[in-house]
C-alpha cells in the first residue's frame, strides 16, 4: 500500500442522515398535537397507521436482522390483547393495563426464546405458528372470554369517546416512537453490530465471535413485546377481544407484506411498507376478497423479483441511508488499487 | 373398551395425517423446501373434485384421472415459476413466497365458492359411513381403513422410489449438492420439477380424502398444513416411515385429548408436537439448569 493513499474514513452521520433525523424528530413532535388539530376520523386512521408501523418494524427486526422468519407473531398480538382484558378485569386501570399487558408478553417470550431459538429455520417458522394456535386454544379455555364470542374491554367505556380517541392515539404514537427508538439504538449498539453481522452472514459472524444466540434473543423478546403492544393498542381501538380475529394469521400476512414490499433488513423499509399498506387498505380495503388476493400476489411477486423490497432497490441505486444505523466507509481502496464505486452488499 | 376404541380410531386418523404429510415430508425432508401453500393446494384439489362430481356427475375416484395429472402439472409449474427462483434468493424465501401463494389461492377459491362448507361424502354413496363391526363397541370405518392403506402404500412406494430408482437417487443427490450432480450430467432443474410434480400428486390424493371424510372450505388448508407439519416433525424429518408413525402418534394423542376435554383434541396435538420438537433439541446436552443459565447469563 503506497503511503500517499487517502486514509479510510469511517462515517456514521452523513449530511443526508442528519437532515432526515431532524425532519423525523420534528414530524414526531408535530404529531403529538394531532388530536387537537385533526378530525376524529383522521386521528383514528393515524392510530391504525402507527400500529401497522409497529408491527412492520417488529417483524423486520426479526426477519430482516435476526434472520428469524416467524409466521406466528399473531401469538404475541393476541396474547397482549388477552392479558389487557385479564388485567383490566382484575381491576388494573385500563391504560396502564395496556402497557403492562405488553410487558407481560415480553416476559412470556423470554423463557419461550430458550426453546424456539434453537429450532432450525423452517421449524421455527411453523413452530411459532403452532404456538400461536395453542395460545388461542388455551385463551379460549378462560371462561371470561366466552369462546369465540369474545370479551369487551368494558373499562374503556368509562372514558368519553373523544378522550378515548386522543388517549389511544397518544399511546400508539408514543409506543411507536419508543419502539422505533429502541430498534434504532439497538442497531447502533454493540449488539446491533452483531445483529447486522448475523443478517449479512450468520456463519461468518459466529466464526468471528459474535454471540449469535444472545443477539437473536434480544430481538425476539423486543419483537414479542412490540407485537404485544400492537395487540393491546388494536384492542383499545376495537374494544372487543375475539380470540379468532386477534390470533389470526392475517396479522403475520400483513407484517410480511409490509416488510417485503418496504424492504427487508433496512431500518426505513418497514416504515415505508406500513405507509404503502395503509394507503392500499384505505383505497382498496372495500374490495374485500380481491384486495386480499392482490396483497398475496404483491407479496409473492416481491419475494420473487425484488426480495429486498422498494427500499433495498433504492438503496442499491442511490446508497440511501436516511437514518444512521450503520457505519459507512469512504476512501477505501481495494487491493488492486482501484476505488470501488460503492461497497457491494454481501447478499447481492 | 372406550380407551381401546379411541386409540384405534386415533391410529386410523393418523393414517390420514400421514397421507396429508406425505408430500410435505418429501418436499421438506428431501428437497429442503417448506411449502406453506401445501394445505391450500390440497383444498384446491378437493374443490376440483367437487366441481367434477357436482356439475358433471363424475365419481371422485374416477375424477382423479383428471385431477391428478392437473396437480402434477401444477407441481411442475410451482417448481419452475416460484420455488426454483425463491430458493436461489435464500433458504427462507420459499416460506415467504409460498405464504403469498397460499393467500392468493385461498382468497380466489373463497371468491368463487364462498364460505360454505363442502364435502365429497354425498358423491360416494354409503362408503362414506359404511363400517366393519369388530366387537359390539368397536367399528372400523371402511373409508378410514382405505385411507390408512393408501397412506401405507404411498409412503412405502415413495421410500422404495427414493432408494432404488435412478430418479429417486437423482432427487436425493440434488438436495445434497445440486452443482456437483450437474457435473455428472443430470439436469437438476428437470429432476426437481418432476419431484415437485410427484409431491403434488400425493397432495391431490390427500385433498380427495380430506373432502370425503369431512367437510372443507376455502380456508381449511392452513389446519391441514399444521397437521401435516406436526406429523412430519413428530416422526422425524427426512424419514417417510417416520411420517406414518408421526401421523399415528398425532391421531392417537388428539383422540385421547378429546376424551379429557372438549377442546382437548387440538390442544394435546399441538402440545405433543412442541414437546417432541423441543425434546429432540434438548435430548443430551440440555437440561433445566442450562435453560436457567441461558436466561440469566453465566453468573447463575
XYZ file of C-alpha atoms in Angstrom:
648
model
C 0.000 0.000 0.000
C 1.548 3.254 -1.066
C 1.861 5.987 1.599
C 0.138 8.728 -0.438
C -3.192 6.918 -0.455
C -6.030 8.740 1.259
C -6.956 7.317 4.656
C -10.075 5.284 5.158
C -12.772 7.332 6.815
C -15.414 5.730 8.972
C -18.595 7.737 8.843
C -21.711 7.371 10.881
C -23.528 10.628 10.253
C -23.834 11.959 6.755
C -25.482 15.264 5.781
C -28.490 13.331 4.462
C -28.907 11.354 7.643
C -28.526 14.458 9.844
C -31.284 16.184 7.900
C -33.503 13.100 7.870
C -33.132 12.627 11.618
C -34.042 16.262 12.267
C -37.074 16.002 9.965
C -38.173 12.781 11.672
C -37.862 14.386 15.108
C -39.867 17.436 14.023
C -42.577 15.259 12.452
C -42.891 13.210 15.648
C -43.120 16.388 17.706
C -45.840 17.819 15.460
C -47.756 14.535 15.501
C -48.184 14.882 19.257
C -50.558 17.786 18.640
C -52.613 15.562 16.341
C -55.783 15.031 18.376
C -56.115 18.783 18.916
C -55.894 19.541 15.210
C -57.047 16.508 13.228
C -60.613 15.339 12.682
C -61.814 12.334 14.661
C -61.590 10.156 11.567
C -58.037 11.192 10.732
C -56.977 10.626 14.335
C -58.347 7.076 14.208
C -56.680 6.444 10.874
C -53.309 7.625 12.084
C -53.647 5.433 15.180
C -54.095 2.481 12.827
C -51.060 3.555 10.801
C -48.927 3.737 13.953
C -49.965 0.191 14.874
C -49.033 -1.011 11.378
C -45.648 0.672 11.648
C -45.034 -1.070 14.982
C -45.946 -4.459 13.512
C -43.820 -3.966 10.412
C -40.795 -2.715 12.319
C -41.005 -5.621 14.759
C -41.314 -8.264 12.056
C -38.461 -6.646 10.164
C -36.287 -6.727 13.268
C -36.955 -10.469 13.490
C -36.766 -11.456 9.842
C -34.545 -8.770 8.413
C -31.903 -8.621 11.117
C -32.052 -11.784 13.191
C -32.959 -13.973 10.207
C -35.945 -15.394 12.087
C -38.945 -15.868 9.814
C -41.896 -16.299 12.152
C -45.374 -16.968 10.854
C -46.698 -16.945 14.403
C -46.255 -13.343 15.552
C -50.024 -13.235 15.995
C -49.297 -15.242 19.154
C -47.961 -12.111 20.840
C -50.508 -9.803 19.261
C -53.367 -11.917 20.612
C -51.704 -12.605 23.938
C -51.191 -8.875 24.513
C -54.864 -8.163 23.929
C -55.912 -11.074 26.129
C -53.662 -10.039 29.007
C -55.002 -6.485 28.771
C -58.574 -7.763 29.148
C -57.474 -10.001 32.016
C -55.604 -7.264 33.866
C -58.448 -4.825 33.409
C -60.852 -7.430 34.764
C -58.600 -7.804 37.815
C -59.052 -4.110 38.473
C -55.942 -2.602 36.917
C -56.689 0.831 35.492
C -57.275 0.421 31.781
C -54.477 2.406 30.102
C -51.725 1.147 32.406
C -53.175 -2.328 31.818
C -52.492 -1.968 28.092
C -48.804 -1.290 28.704
C -48.474 -3.880 31.484
C -50.002 -6.497 29.187
C -47.339 -5.823 26.562
C -44.634 -6.114 29.217
C -46.241 -9.381 30.274
C -45.951 -10.627 26.692
C -42.264 -9.716 26.705
C -41.807 -11.700 29.924
C -43.586 -14.741 28.479
C -41.393 -14.612 25.388
C -38.186 -14.797 27.433
C -38.431 -18.450 28.550
C -40.002 -19.262 25.180
C -36.917 -17.927 23.397
C -34.683 -20.519 25.085
C -36.503 -23.217 23.164
C -37.657 -21.729 19.912
C -34.380 -20.020 19.004
C -32.705 -23.423 18.924
C -35.002 -24.552 16.134
C -33.825 -24.630 12.573
C -35.188 -22.006 10.211
C -38.243 -23.750 8.802
C -39.114 -25.421 12.082
C -39.022 -22.067 13.808
C -41.400 -20.568 11.241
C -44.101 -23.198 11.653
C -43.310 -23.922 15.309
C -44.234 -20.326 16.101
C -47.477 -20.782 14.199
C -48.350 -23.846 16.250
C -47.554 -21.882 19.419
C -49.944 -19.162 18.263
C -52.681 -21.735 17.639
C -52.037 -23.337 21.012
C -52.242 -19.980 22.795
C -55.523 -19.216 21.032
C -56.986 -22.526 22.200
C -55.715 -22.010 25.752
C -57.105 -18.475 25.903
C -60.410 -19.914 24.725
C -60.449 -22.076 27.864
C -60.684 -18.958 30.031
C -64.390 -18.659 30.766
C -64.044 -14.872 30.900
C -63.512 -14.801 27.129
C -66.660 -16.848 26.334
C -65.115 -18.713 23.449
C -65.284 -17.042 20.085
C -67.859 -14.519 21.272
C -65.047 -12.647 22.928
C -64.982 -10.067 25.663
C -65.095 -6.289 25.598
C -62.645 -4.082 27.414
C -65.520 -2.652 29.449
C -63.364 -0.285 31.479
C -62.784 1.789 28.320
C -66.400 2.911 28.278
C -65.733 4.930 31.438
C -63.984 7.443 29.184
C -65.671 9.859 26.840
C -65.271 8.877 23.173
C -63.097 11.867 22.289
C -60.856 11.392 25.336
C -60.509 7.714 24.476
C -59.603 8.542 20.887
C -56.910 11.002 21.950
C -55.522 8.699 24.639
C -55.266 5.759 22.258
C -53.656 7.982 19.635
C -51.020 9.213 22.051
C -50.366 5.772 23.398
C -49.944 4.428 19.847
C -47.711 7.313 18.798
C -45.660 7.055 21.979
C -45.279 3.274 21.618
C -44.267 3.638 18.006
C -41.600 6.230 18.825
C -40.287 4.249 21.786
C -40.095 1.039 19.730
C -38.537 2.744 16.706
C -36.082 4.386 19.078
C -35.349 1.052 20.722
C -34.596 -0.603 17.376
C -32.545 2.435 16.318
C -30.438 2.426 19.480
C -30.179 -1.355 19.432
C -28.826 -1.325 15.897
C -26.252 1.318 16.819
C -25.118 -0.582 19.903
C -22.608 -3.389 20.073
C -25.475 -5.889 19.892
C -26.648 -4.033 16.811
C -23.340 -4.574 15.079
C -23.671 -8.265 15.954
C -27.191 -8.321 14.603
C -26.265 -6.681 11.329
C -23.368 -9.105 11.017
C -25.780 -12.003 11.563
C -28.060 -10.558 8.897
C -25.228 -10.473 6.377
C -23.790 -13.896 7.130
C -24.647 -15.878 10.230
C -21.845 -18.458 9.991
C -19.214 -15.804 9.321
C -20.486 -13.725 12.240
C -20.336 -16.694 14.585
C -16.827 -17.537 13.435
C -15.513 -14.102 14.440
C -17.029 -14.450 17.906
C -20.451 -12.837 17.590
C -22.791 -14.260 20.212
C -25.483 -15.147 17.714
C -27.972 -16.638 20.133
C -27.791 -13.777 22.625
C -28.287 -11.192 19.894
C -31.238 -13.110 18.491
C -32.792 -13.372 21.942
C -32.750 -9.597 22.395
C -34.552 -9.148 19.076
C -37.029 -11.969 19.738
C -38.101 -10.523 23.087
C -38.274 -6.994 21.717
C -40.411 -8.167 18.791
C -42.705 -10.078 21.158
C -43.124 -7.007 23.328
C -43.767 -4.805 20.290
C -46.344 -7.156 18.776
C -47.967 -7.450 22.214
C -48.162 -3.664 22.397
C -49.683 -3.533 18.919
C -52.255 -6.088 20.068
C -53.277 -4.082 23.126
C -53.473 -0.908 21.017
C -55.647 -2.696 18.481
C -57.850 -3.785 21.382
C -58.095 -0.162 22.506
C -59.332 0.868 19.051
C -61.737 -2.025 18.525
C -62.698 -2.551 22.219
C -63.730 -6.225 21.811
C -61.269 -9.082 22.157
C -62.175 -12.031 19.955
C -59.601 -14.836 20.035
C -60.177 -15.846 16.437
C -59.520 -12.416 14.971
C -56.692 -11.408 17.314
C -54.854 -14.711 16.936
C -55.500 -14.742 13.190
C -52.601 -15.454 10.851
C -53.711 -12.454 8.789
C -51.622 -10.272 11.138
C -48.491 -12.093 10.137
C -49.580 -11.875 6.500
C -49.829 -8.087 6.889
C -46.430 -7.882 8.568
C -44.871 -9.989 5.856
C -46.444 -7.826 3.161
C -45.277 -4.552 4.698
C -41.734 -5.766 5.255
C -41.333 -7.473 1.885
C -42.664 -4.501 -0.044
C -40.930 -1.834 2.030
C -37.572 -3.535 2.202
C -36.422 -6.303 4.497
C -33.329 -5.721 6.611
C -33.415 -1.931 6.262
C -34.444 0.374 9.077
C -36.524 2.597 6.806
C -38.044 -0.261 4.769
C -40.856 -1.421 7.065
C -41.931 2.173 7.769
C -42.325 2.732 4.043
C -44.067 -0.645 3.749
C -46.526 0.248 6.513
C -47.397 3.517 4.794
C -47.939 1.730 1.472
C -50.051 -0.962 3.132
C -52.068 1.667 4.952
C -52.731 3.579 1.727
C -53.694 0.391 -0.149
C -56.098 -0.557 2.599
C -57.672 2.892 2.616
C -58.222 2.819 -1.151
C -58.958 -0.836 -1.875
C -59.859 -2.314 1.516
C -63.517 -2.135 0.488
C -62.869 -4.534 -2.378
C -62.873 -7.370 0.188
C -61.533 -10.653 -1.065
C -59.949 -9.270 -4.231
C -57.966 -6.906 -2.069
C -56.519 -9.889 -0.182
C -55.782 -11.672 -3.460
C -53.828 -8.635 -4.629
C -51.944 -8.394 -1.322
C -50.897 -12.025 -1.567
C -49.932 -11.595 -5.195
C -47.839 -8.499 -4.496
C -46.059 -10.260 -1.606
C -45.382 -13.232 -3.883
C -44.024 -11.075 -6.703
C -41.817 -9.061 -4.381
C -40.365 -12.203 -2.821
C -39.553 -13.492 -6.310
C -38.374 -10.435 -8.174
C -37.488 -7.770 -5.618
C -36.685 -9.697 -2.436
C -35.069 -6.662 -0.814
C -38.131 -4.500 -1.329
C -38.509 -0.942 -2.512
C -36.054 0.487 -0.021
C -33.444 -2.127 -0.848
C -33.875 -1.261 -4.512
C -33.455 2.463 -3.843
C -30.512 1.734 -1.601
C -28.768 -0.209 -4.353
C -29.097 2.665 -6.747
C -28.546 5.676 -4.554
C -26.902 4.313 -1.381
C -29.744 5.908 0.515
C -29.495 5.831 4.310
C -31.784 8.297 5.970
C -31.063 7.161 9.494
C -27.574 6.443 10.714
C -27.874 2.848 11.929
C -24.650 1.562 10.427
C -21.181 2.734 9.598
C -20.073 3.619 6.143
C -16.537 3.542 4.897
C -15.321 6.098 2.412
C -11.899 6.441 0.903
C -11.448 2.704 0.612
C -9.047 1.458 -1.994
C -9.365 -2.137 -2.994
C -6.322 -4.379 -3.139
C -5.679 -3.795 -6.810
C -5.559 -0.055 -6.210
C -8.886 0.882 -7.737
C -11.512 2.708 -5.796
C -14.756 0.725 -5.793
C -17.836 2.692 -6.775
C -19.611 1.523 -3.702
C -19.407 -1.346 -1.306
C -21.493 -4.233 -2.505
C -23.962 -5.801 -0.176
C -22.825 -9.350 0.582
C -26.171 -10.855 -0.351
C -26.047 -9.479 -3.879
C -63.189 -50.559 25.646
C -63.707 -46.806 25.179
C -59.986 -46.301 25.539
C -59.105 -49.061 23.097
C -61.596 -47.680 20.629
C -60.264 -44.142 20.806
C -56.715 -45.423 20.333
C -57.818 -47.460 17.333
C -59.734 -44.575 15.781
C -56.783 -42.300 16.518
C -54.446 -44.642 14.696
C -56.762 -44.666 11.691
C -56.943 -40.879 11.800
C -53.168 -40.951 11.895
C -53.240 -42.697 8.529
C -54.994 -39.649 7.126
C -52.418 -37.308 8.684
C -49.601 -39.383 7.242
C -51.253 -39.123 3.848
C -51.566 -35.331 4.088
C -47.996 -35.142 5.358
C -46.569 -37.362 2.628
C -45.958 -34.608 0.073
C -44.812 -32.130 2.712
C -42.466 -34.628 4.317
C -40.970 -35.335 0.914
C -40.519 -31.679 -0.031
C -39.296 -30.625 3.400
C -37.197 -33.660 4.228
C -35.696 -34.460 0.860
C -35.888 -31.297 -1.235
C -35.436 -28.988 1.817
C -38.284 -26.737 0.748
C -41.110 -25.618 3.017
C -44.294 -25.173 1.072
C -46.752 -23.096 3.109
C -49.338 -23.487 0.336
C -49.340 -27.282 0.883
C -52.709 -27.451 2.652
C -54.306 -24.899 0.383
C -53.268 -26.923 -2.671
C -54.948 -29.983 -1.146
C -58.118 -27.938 -0.686
C -57.833 -26.779 -4.288
C -57.756 -30.415 -5.454
C -60.785 -31.084 -3.261
C -62.675 -28.246 -4.930
C -61.729 -29.538 -8.367
C -63.108 -32.986 -7.484
C -66.203 -31.383 -6.014
C -66.916 -29.433 -9.207
C -66.389 -32.534 -11.352
C -68.746 -34.520 -9.134
C -71.454 -31.906 -8.782
C -71.535 -30.432 -12.310
C -70.614 -33.450 -14.352
C -71.590 -36.299 -12.076
C -68.157 -37.893 -12.145
C -67.378 -40.201 -9.245
C -64.492 -38.648 -7.260
C -62.378 -41.804 -7.526
C -62.752 -41.688 -11.311
C -62.197 -37.936 -11.424
C -58.710 -38.495 -10.013
C -57.752 -39.427 -13.571
C -58.294 -35.783 -14.467
C -57.267 -34.069 -11.238
C -54.001 -35.884 -10.510
C -52.362 -35.005 -13.855
C -53.548 -31.442 -13.305
C -51.908 -31.465 -9.866
C -48.715 -32.833 -11.363
C -48.706 -30.039 -13.928
C -49.259 -27.559 -11.134
C -46.329 -29.014 -9.213
C -44.120 -28.628 -12.241
C -45.279 -25.038 -12.670
C -44.876 -24.291 -8.957
C -41.291 -25.505 -9.003
C -40.361 -23.726 -12.211
C -42.056 -20.403 -11.552
C -41.837 -19.959 -7.776
C -39.757 -22.435 -5.789
C -36.728 -22.534 -8.070
C -36.416 -18.762 -8.106
C -37.039 -18.262 -4.397
C -34.628 -20.985 -3.266
C -31.919 -19.124 -5.120
C -32.504 -15.933 -3.090
C -32.242 -17.716 0.229
C -33.205 -20.678 2.326
C -36.209 -18.923 3.822
C -37.539 -17.092 0.789
C -39.736 -20.077 -0.245
C -41.555 -19.646 3.075
C -42.406 -16.073 2.106
C -43.339 -16.764 -1.499
C -45.492 -19.824 -0.790
C -47.185 -17.926 2.046
C -48.103 -15.271 -0.523
C -49.288 -18.006 -2.887
C -51.445 -19.561 -0.169
C -53.153 -16.219 0.495
C -53.844 -15.789 -3.224
C -55.237 -19.311 -3.676
C -57.334 -19.220 -0.504
C -58.999 -15.971 -1.413
C -59.526 -16.894 -5.039
C -61.352 -20.068 -4.028
C -63.299 -18.065 -1.470
C -64.223 -15.562 -4.169
C -65.515 -18.378 -6.351
C -67.070 -20.812 -3.877
C -67.922 -18.604 -0.906
C -67.566 -19.518 2.744
C -69.920 -22.537 2.624
C -68.501 -25.863 3.651
C -68.470 -28.595 1.036
C -67.956 -32.334 1.144
C -67.434 -35.177 -1.284
C -69.214 -37.612 1.032
C -72.580 -37.315 -0.799
C -70.953 -38.466 -4.041
C -69.539 -41.762 -2.832
C -72.758 -43.357 -1.610
C -72.743 -45.239 1.677
C -68.983 -45.745 1.500
C -68.584 -42.528 3.497
C -70.076 -44.124 6.605
C -70.011 -47.888 5.977
C -68.024 -49.806 8.565
C -67.000 -53.248 9.731
C -68.116 -54.337 13.162
C -65.202 -55.770 15.121
C -66.872 -56.185 18.503
C -70.118 -54.774 19.859
C -68.454 -51.437 20.618
C -65.667 -51.219 18.085
C -66.240 -50.380 14.458
C -63.755 -49.690 11.715
C -64.879 -47.255 9.054
C -64.250 -48.541 5.557
C -63.180 -45.133 4.304
C -60.782 -44.705 7.242
C -59.316 -48.133 6.530
C -58.894 -47.294 2.849
C -57.133 -44.042 3.742
C -54.787 -45.919 6.050
C -53.923 -48.457 3.357
C -53.390 -45.744 0.747
C -51.098 -43.876 3.144
C -49.142 -47.057 3.724
C -48.787 -47.739 0.007
C -47.933 -44.161 -0.877
C -45.280 -43.741 1.814
C -43.842 -47.180 1.122
C -43.823 -46.561 -2.600
C -42.128 -43.224 -2.062
C -39.446 -44.810 0.091
C -38.720 -47.503 -2.497
C -38.756 -44.921 -5.277
C -36.206 -42.750 -3.492
C -33.979 -45.657 -2.544
C -33.930 -47.788 -5.656
C -34.762 -45.817 -8.795
C -32.322 -43.607 -10.743
C -34.769 -40.714 -10.468
C -35.056 -41.192 -6.707
C -31.289 -41.194 -6.332
C -31.052 -38.080 -8.503
C -33.583 -36.270 -6.321
C -31.680 -37.109 -3.149
C -28.351 -36.211 -4.697
C -29.613 -32.830 -5.879
C -30.862 -31.990 -2.410
C -27.339 -32.663 -1.139
C -25.380 -30.783 -3.775
C -27.051 -29.658 -6.998
C -23.892 -28.251 -8.592
C -21.976 -31.498 -8.304
C -24.894 -33.511 -9.617
C -24.984 -31.274 -12.684
C -21.366 -32.251 -13.312
C -22.308 -35.874 -13.856
C -24.842 -34.898 -16.472
C -28.105 -34.704 -14.579
C -30.436 -31.817 -15.300
C -31.253 -30.700 -11.770
C -33.976 -28.279 -12.817
C -35.838 -31.028 -14.601
C -35.440 -33.520 -11.784
C -36.642 -31.002 -9.199
C -39.659 -30.159 -11.310
C -40.529 -33.848 -11.578
C -40.093 -34.232 -7.822
C -42.449 -31.313 -7.178
C -44.951 -32.820 -9.618
C -44.863 -36.127 -7.742
C -45.285 -34.344 -4.419
C -48.368 -32.532 -5.678
C -49.912 -35.773 -6.933
C -49.857 -37.002 -3.330
C -51.335 -33.652 -2.267
C -54.172 -34.256 -4.725
C -54.889 -37.681 -3.229
C -54.802 -36.170 0.257
C -57.220 -33.478 -0.868
C -59.682 -36.091 -2.074
C -59.684 -37.943 1.241
C -59.908 -34.679 3.170
C -63.105 -33.918 1.273
C -64.538 -37.446 1.661
C -64.025 -37.912 5.368
C -65.100 -34.416 6.442
C -66.182 -31.041 5.191
C -63.876 -28.380 3.817
C -63.992 -24.710 2.923
C -61.549 -22.326 1.198
C -59.691 -21.705 4.452
C -59.324 -25.345 5.571
C -55.841 -25.516 4.114
C -53.906 -23.966 6.966
C -55.046 -26.530 9.533
C -54.149 -29.353 7.124
C -50.715 -27.801 6.740
C -50.275 -27.705 10.510
C -51.321 -31.361 10.868
C -49.018 -32.372 8.035
C -46.127 -30.498 9.560
C -46.804 -31.956 13.000
C -46.867 -35.498 11.656
C -43.636 -34.875 9.749
C -41.795 -33.436 12.727
C -43.074 -35.945 15.299
C -41.985 -38.779 13.063
C -38.591 -37.288 12.304
C -37.798 -35.074 9.357
C -36.458 -36.880 6.331
C -37.943 -40.241 7.174
C -41.078 -41.194 5.284
C -41.858 -44.174 7.519
C -41.373 -41.830 10.444
C -44.110 -39.674 8.983
C -46.525 -42.583 9.249
C -45.540 -43.103 12.878
C -45.810 -39.346 13.454
C -49.295 -39.269 11.977
C -50.433 -42.166 14.143
C -48.967 -40.620 17.316
C -50.680 -37.339 16.468
C -54.024 -39.020 15.774
C -53.972 -41.088 18.956
C -52.981 -38.201 21.242
C -55.625 -35.979 19.701
C -58.297 -38.582 20.303
C -57.145 -39.149 23.870
C -57.066 -35.392 24.442
C -60.624 -35.127 23.198
C -61.657 -37.636 25.898
C -60.249 -35.372 28.594
C -61.757 -32.087 27.443
C -63.955 -30.964 24.526
C -61.176 -28.592 23.381
C -58.520 -31.181 24.104
C -58.327 -32.611 20.591
C -56.292 -29.800 19.054
C -54.550 -28.738 22.254
C -52.966 -32.113 23.004
C -51.961 -32.487 19.353
C -50.121 -29.163 19.406
C -48.576 -29.890 22.809
C -47.256 -33.287 21.729
C -45.788 -31.695 18.625
C -44.000 -28.980 20.597
C -42.769 -31.443 23.227
C -41.312 -33.732 20.557
C -39.795 -30.800 18.702
C -38.033 -29.473 21.786
C -37.209 -32.850 23.292
C -35.252 -33.675 20.179
C -33.236 -30.487 20.557
C -32.509 -30.988 24.201
C -32.030 -34.714 24.449
C -28.417 -34.737 25.545
C -26.647 -31.544 26.481
C -29.689 -29.625 27.572
C -31.183 -29.516 30.984
C -33.238 -27.237 33.115
C -30.094 -25.788 34.648
C -28.795 -24.914 31.246
C -32.041 -23.112 30.415
C -31.731 -21.035 33.591
C -28.136 -20.197 32.741
C -29.094 -19.145 29.250
C -31.728 -16.751 30.543
C -29.809 -15.217 33.399
C -26.325 -15.332 31.988
C -23.278 -17.229 33.087
C -23.419 -15.944 36.669
C -26.369 -18.129 37.665
